[in-house]
mmCIF file of C-alpha atoms in Angstrom:
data_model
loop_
_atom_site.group_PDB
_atom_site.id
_atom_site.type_symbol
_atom_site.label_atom_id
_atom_site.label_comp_id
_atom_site.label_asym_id
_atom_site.label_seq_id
_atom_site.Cartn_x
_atom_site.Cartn_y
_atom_site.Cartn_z
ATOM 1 C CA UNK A 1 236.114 -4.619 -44.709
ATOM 2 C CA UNK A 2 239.792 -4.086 -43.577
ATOM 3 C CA UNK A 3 241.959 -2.630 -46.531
ATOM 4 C CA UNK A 4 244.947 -4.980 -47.767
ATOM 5 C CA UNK A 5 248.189 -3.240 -47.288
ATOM 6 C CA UNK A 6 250.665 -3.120 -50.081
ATOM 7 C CA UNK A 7 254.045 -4.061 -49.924
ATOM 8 C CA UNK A 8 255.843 -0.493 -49.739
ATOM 9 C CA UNK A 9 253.607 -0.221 -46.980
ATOM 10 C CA UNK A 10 254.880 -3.257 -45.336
ATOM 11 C CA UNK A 11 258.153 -2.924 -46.409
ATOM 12 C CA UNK A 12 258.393 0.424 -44.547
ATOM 13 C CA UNK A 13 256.449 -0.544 -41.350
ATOM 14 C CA UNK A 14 258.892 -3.053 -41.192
ATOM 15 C CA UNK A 15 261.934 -0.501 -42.022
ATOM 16 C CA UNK A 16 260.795 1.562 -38.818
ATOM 17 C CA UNK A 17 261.196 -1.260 -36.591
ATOM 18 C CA UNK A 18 263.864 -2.916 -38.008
ATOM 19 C CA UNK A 19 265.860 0.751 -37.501
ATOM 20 C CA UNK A 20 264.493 1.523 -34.322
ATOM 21 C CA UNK A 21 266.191 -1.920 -32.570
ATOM 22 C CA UNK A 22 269.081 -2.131 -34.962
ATOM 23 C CA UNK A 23 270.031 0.937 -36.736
ATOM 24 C CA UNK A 24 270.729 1.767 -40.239
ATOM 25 C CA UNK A 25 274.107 -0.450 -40.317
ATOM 26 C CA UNK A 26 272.804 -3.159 -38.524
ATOM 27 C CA UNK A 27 270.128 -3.978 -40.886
ATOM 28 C CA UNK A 28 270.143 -5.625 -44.575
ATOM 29 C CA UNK A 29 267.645 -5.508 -46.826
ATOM 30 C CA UNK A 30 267.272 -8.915 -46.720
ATOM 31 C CA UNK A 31 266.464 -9.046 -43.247
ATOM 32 C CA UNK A 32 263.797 -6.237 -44.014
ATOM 33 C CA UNK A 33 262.276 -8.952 -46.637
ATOM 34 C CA UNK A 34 262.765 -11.756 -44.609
ATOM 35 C CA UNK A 35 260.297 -9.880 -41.717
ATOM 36 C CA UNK A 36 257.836 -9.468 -44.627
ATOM 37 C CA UNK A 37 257.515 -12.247 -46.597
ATOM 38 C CA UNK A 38 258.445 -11.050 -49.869
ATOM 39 C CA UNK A 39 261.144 -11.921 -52.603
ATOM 40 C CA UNK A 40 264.116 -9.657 -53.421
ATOM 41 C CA UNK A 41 262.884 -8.293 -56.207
ATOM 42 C CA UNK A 42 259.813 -6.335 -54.676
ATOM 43 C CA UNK A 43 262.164 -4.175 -52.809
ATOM 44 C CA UNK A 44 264.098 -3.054 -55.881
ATOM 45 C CA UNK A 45 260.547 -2.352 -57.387
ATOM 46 C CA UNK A 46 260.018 0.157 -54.909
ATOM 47 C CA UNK A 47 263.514 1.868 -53.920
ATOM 48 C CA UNK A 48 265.757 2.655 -55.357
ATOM 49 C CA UNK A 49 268.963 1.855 -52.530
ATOM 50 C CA UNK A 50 268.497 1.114 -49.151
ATOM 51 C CA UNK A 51 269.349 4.629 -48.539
ATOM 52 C CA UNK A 52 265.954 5.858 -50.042
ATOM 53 C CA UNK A 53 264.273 2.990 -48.262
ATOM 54 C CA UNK A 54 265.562 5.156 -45.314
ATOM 55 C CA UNK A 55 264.594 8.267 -46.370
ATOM 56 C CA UNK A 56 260.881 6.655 -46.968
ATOM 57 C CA UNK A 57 261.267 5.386 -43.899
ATOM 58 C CA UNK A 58 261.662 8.429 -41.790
ATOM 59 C CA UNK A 59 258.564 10.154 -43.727
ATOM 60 C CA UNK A 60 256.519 7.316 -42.292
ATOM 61 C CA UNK A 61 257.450 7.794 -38.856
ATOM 62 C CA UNK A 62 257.334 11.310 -39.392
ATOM 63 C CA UNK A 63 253.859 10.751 -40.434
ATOM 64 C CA UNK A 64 252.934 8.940 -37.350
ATOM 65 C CA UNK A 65 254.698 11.354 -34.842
ATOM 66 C CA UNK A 66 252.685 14.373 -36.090
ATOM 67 C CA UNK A 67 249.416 12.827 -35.872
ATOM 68 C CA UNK A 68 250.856 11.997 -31.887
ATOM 69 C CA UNK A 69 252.002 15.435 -31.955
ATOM 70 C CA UNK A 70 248.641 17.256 -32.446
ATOM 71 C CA UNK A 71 246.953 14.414 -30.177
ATOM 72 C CA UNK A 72 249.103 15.666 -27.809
ATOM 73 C CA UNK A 73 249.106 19.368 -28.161
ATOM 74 C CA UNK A 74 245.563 19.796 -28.744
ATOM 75 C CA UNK A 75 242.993 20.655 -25.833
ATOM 76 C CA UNK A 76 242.245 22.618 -23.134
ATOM 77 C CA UNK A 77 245.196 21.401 -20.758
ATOM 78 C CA UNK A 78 247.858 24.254 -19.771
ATOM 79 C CA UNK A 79 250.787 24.847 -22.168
ATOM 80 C CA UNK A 80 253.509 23.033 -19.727
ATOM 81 C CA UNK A 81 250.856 20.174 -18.564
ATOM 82 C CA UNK A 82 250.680 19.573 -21.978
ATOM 83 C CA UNK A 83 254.177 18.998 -22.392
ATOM 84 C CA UNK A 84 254.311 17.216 -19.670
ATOM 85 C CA UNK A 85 251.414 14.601 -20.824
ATOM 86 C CA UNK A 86 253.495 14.459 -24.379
ATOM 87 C CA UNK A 87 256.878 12.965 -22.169
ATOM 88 C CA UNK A 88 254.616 10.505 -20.144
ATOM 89 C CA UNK A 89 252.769 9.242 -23.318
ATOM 90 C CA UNK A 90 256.569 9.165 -24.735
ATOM 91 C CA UNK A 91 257.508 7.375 -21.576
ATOM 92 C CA UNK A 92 254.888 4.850 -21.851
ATOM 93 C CA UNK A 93 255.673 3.899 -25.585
ATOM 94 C CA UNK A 94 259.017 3.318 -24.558
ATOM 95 C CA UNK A 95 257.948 0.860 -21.700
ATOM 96 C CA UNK A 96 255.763 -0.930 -23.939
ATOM 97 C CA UNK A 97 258.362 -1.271 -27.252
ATOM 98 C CA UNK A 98 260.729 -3.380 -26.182
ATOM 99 C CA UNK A 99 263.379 -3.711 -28.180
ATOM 100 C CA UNK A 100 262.591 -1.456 -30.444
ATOM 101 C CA UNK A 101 262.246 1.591 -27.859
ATOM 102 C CA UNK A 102 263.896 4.522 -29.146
ATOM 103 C CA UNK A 103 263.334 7.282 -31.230
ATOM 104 C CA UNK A 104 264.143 7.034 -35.325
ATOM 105 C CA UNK A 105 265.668 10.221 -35.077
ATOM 106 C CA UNK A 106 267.980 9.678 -32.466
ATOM 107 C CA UNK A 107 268.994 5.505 -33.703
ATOM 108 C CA UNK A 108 269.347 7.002 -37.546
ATOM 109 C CA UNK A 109 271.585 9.824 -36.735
ATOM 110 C CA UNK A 110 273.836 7.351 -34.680
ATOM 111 C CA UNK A 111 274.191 4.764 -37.215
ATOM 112 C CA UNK A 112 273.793 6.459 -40.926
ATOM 113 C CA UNK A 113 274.067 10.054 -40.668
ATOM 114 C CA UNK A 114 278.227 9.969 -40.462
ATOM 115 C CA UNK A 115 277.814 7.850 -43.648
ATOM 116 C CA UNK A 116 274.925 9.738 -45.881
ATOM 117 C CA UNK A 117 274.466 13.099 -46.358
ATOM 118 C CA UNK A 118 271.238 12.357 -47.324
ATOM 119 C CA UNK A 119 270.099 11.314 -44.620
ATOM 120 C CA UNK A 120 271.865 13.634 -42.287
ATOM 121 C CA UNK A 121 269.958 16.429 -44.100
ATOM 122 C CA UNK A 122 266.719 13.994 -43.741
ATOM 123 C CA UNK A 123 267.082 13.841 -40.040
ATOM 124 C CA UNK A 124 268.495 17.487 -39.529
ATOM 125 C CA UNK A 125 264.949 18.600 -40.968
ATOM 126 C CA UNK A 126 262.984 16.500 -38.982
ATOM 127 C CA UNK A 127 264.862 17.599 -35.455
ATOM 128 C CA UNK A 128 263.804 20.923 -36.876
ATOM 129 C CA UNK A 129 260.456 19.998 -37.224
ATOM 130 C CA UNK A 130 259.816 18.662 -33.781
ATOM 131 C CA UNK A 131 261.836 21.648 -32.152
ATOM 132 C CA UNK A 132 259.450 23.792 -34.110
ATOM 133 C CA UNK A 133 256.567 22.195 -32.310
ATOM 134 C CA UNK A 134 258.304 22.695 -29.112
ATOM 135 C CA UNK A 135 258.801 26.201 -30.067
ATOM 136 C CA UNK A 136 254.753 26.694 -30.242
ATOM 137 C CA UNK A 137 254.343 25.360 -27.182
ATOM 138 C CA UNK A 138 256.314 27.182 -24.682
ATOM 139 C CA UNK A 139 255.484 30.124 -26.508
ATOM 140 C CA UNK A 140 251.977 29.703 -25.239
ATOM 141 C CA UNK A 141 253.610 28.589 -21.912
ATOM 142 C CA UNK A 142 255.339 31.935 -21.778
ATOM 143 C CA UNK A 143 252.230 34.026 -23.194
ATOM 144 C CA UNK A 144 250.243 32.373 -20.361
ATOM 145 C CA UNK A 145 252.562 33.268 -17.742
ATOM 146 C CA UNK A 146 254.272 30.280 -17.076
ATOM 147 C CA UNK A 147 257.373 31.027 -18.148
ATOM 148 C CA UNK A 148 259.378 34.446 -17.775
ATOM 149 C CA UNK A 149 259.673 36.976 -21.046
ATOM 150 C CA UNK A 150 263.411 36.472 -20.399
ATOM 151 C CA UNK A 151 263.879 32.601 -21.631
ATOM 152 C CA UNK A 152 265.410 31.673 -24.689
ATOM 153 C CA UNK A 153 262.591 29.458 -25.787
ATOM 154 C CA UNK A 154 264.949 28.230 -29.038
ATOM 155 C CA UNK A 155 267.474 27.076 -26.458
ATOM 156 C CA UNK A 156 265.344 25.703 -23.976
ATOM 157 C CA UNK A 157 263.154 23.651 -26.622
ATOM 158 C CA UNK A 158 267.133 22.246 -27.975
ATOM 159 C CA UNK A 159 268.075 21.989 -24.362
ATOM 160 C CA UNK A 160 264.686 19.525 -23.998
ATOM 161 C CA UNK A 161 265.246 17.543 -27.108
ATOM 162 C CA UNK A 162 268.913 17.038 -26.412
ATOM 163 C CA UNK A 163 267.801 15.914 -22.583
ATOM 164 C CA UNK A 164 266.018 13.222 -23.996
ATOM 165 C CA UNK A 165 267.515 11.941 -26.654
ATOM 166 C CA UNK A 166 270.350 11.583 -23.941
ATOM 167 C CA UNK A 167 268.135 9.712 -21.844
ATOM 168 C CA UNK A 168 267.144 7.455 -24.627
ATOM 169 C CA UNK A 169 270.728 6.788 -25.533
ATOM 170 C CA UNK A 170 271.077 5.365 -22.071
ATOM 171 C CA UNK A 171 267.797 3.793 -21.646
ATOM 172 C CA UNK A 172 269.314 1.624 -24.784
ATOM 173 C CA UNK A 173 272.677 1.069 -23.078
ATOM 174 C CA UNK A 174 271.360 -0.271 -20.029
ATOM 175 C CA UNK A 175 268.000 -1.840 -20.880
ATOM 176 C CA UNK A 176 265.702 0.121 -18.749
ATOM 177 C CA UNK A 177 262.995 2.520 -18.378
ATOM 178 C CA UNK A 178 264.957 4.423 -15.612
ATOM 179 C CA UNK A 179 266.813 7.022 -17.888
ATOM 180 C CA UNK A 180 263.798 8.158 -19.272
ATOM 181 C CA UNK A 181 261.609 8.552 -16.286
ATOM 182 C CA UNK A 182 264.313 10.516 -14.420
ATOM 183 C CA UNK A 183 264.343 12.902 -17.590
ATOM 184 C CA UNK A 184 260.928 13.793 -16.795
ATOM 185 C CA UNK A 185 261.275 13.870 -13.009
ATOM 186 C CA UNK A 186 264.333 15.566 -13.081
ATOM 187 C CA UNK A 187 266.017 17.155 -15.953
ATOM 188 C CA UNK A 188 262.435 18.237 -17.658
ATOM 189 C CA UNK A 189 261.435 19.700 -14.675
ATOM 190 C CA UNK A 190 264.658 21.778 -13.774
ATOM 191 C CA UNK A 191 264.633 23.235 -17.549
ATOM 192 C CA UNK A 192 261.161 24.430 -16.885
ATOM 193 C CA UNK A 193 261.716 25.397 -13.645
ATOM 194 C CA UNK A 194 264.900 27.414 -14.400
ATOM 195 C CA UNK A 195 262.879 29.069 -17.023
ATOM 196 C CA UNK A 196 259.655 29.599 -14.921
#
């Protein structure tokens, strides 16, 4: 038996993609209802602006990009390799999304954080979070060997993140895949390299 999902729930699921291909300007909350079926009223029931919709929002896909997270960083597979899998698996998301490829993050601080503190603080923390993760990783990387005692593994984990989120900015722009798979032919590899 398949459980009924509420309407926060859909509300929300709806939120991320609506974000993702619009950002936080280009988006009413009637278009959010309008995806889900529901009447006015039902939002108000469960947030309190559209701003807090937001917020929810990014605690959902939060949510889901931890659970990738440890899929990705668990197992046997090398430190780096494992980074490595977690940008192709990234890659691959992006080629199937459409027009809603991107990362929340990225769209959110682009489009709302000059206008909310809120949510600049909201999406400050959650860069934090995923640099943390990061962090962990090449710090096994560098325990195993694989990269030298002398990197700055802060600055090369913020030196990764901004890469990318570059790379998604243009894969946007220009409507392809290309930006992102030269990140991780390219500009992953040199970072690692440089610091190998």
């Amino acid at each position: 038996m398949t459980k009924r999902r509420n309407t926060r729930e859909l509300l929300v699921d709806e939120g991320v993609t609506a974000f993702l291909a619009r950002g936080y300007e280009g988006v009413g909350i009637q278009q959010i209802l309008a995806g889900v079926g529901v009447p006015k009223g039902s939002f108000y029931n469960h947030f309190a602006s559209k701003e807090d919709f937001a917020r929810e929002v990014i605690d959902a896909y939060e949510r889901r990009y931890e659970m990738f997270v440890t899929d990705c960083f668990s197992g046997d597979a090398a430190p780096l390799e494992q980074l490595r899998d977690y940008f192709a698996r990234l890659e691959e998301q992006m080629r199937d999304a459409g027009a809603s490829a991107g990362c929340l993050y990225g769209v959110l601080s682009q489009t709302s954080a000059p206008h909310s503190e809120v949510l600049r603080e909201c999406l400050k923390q959650a860069f934090a979070r995923w640099r943390a993760n990061l962090i962990k990783l090449l710090e096994a990387a560098r325990a195993a060997g694989d990269l030298t005692f002398a990197t700055d593994i802060g600055s090369l984990a913020d030196a990764i993140i901004d890469s990318y989120e570059g790379a998604l900015v243009r894969m946007r722009a220009e409507g392809s895949i290309a930006p992102v798979s030269r990140f991780r032919a390219v500009t992953l590899e040199r970072l690692l390299g440089a610091a190998g």
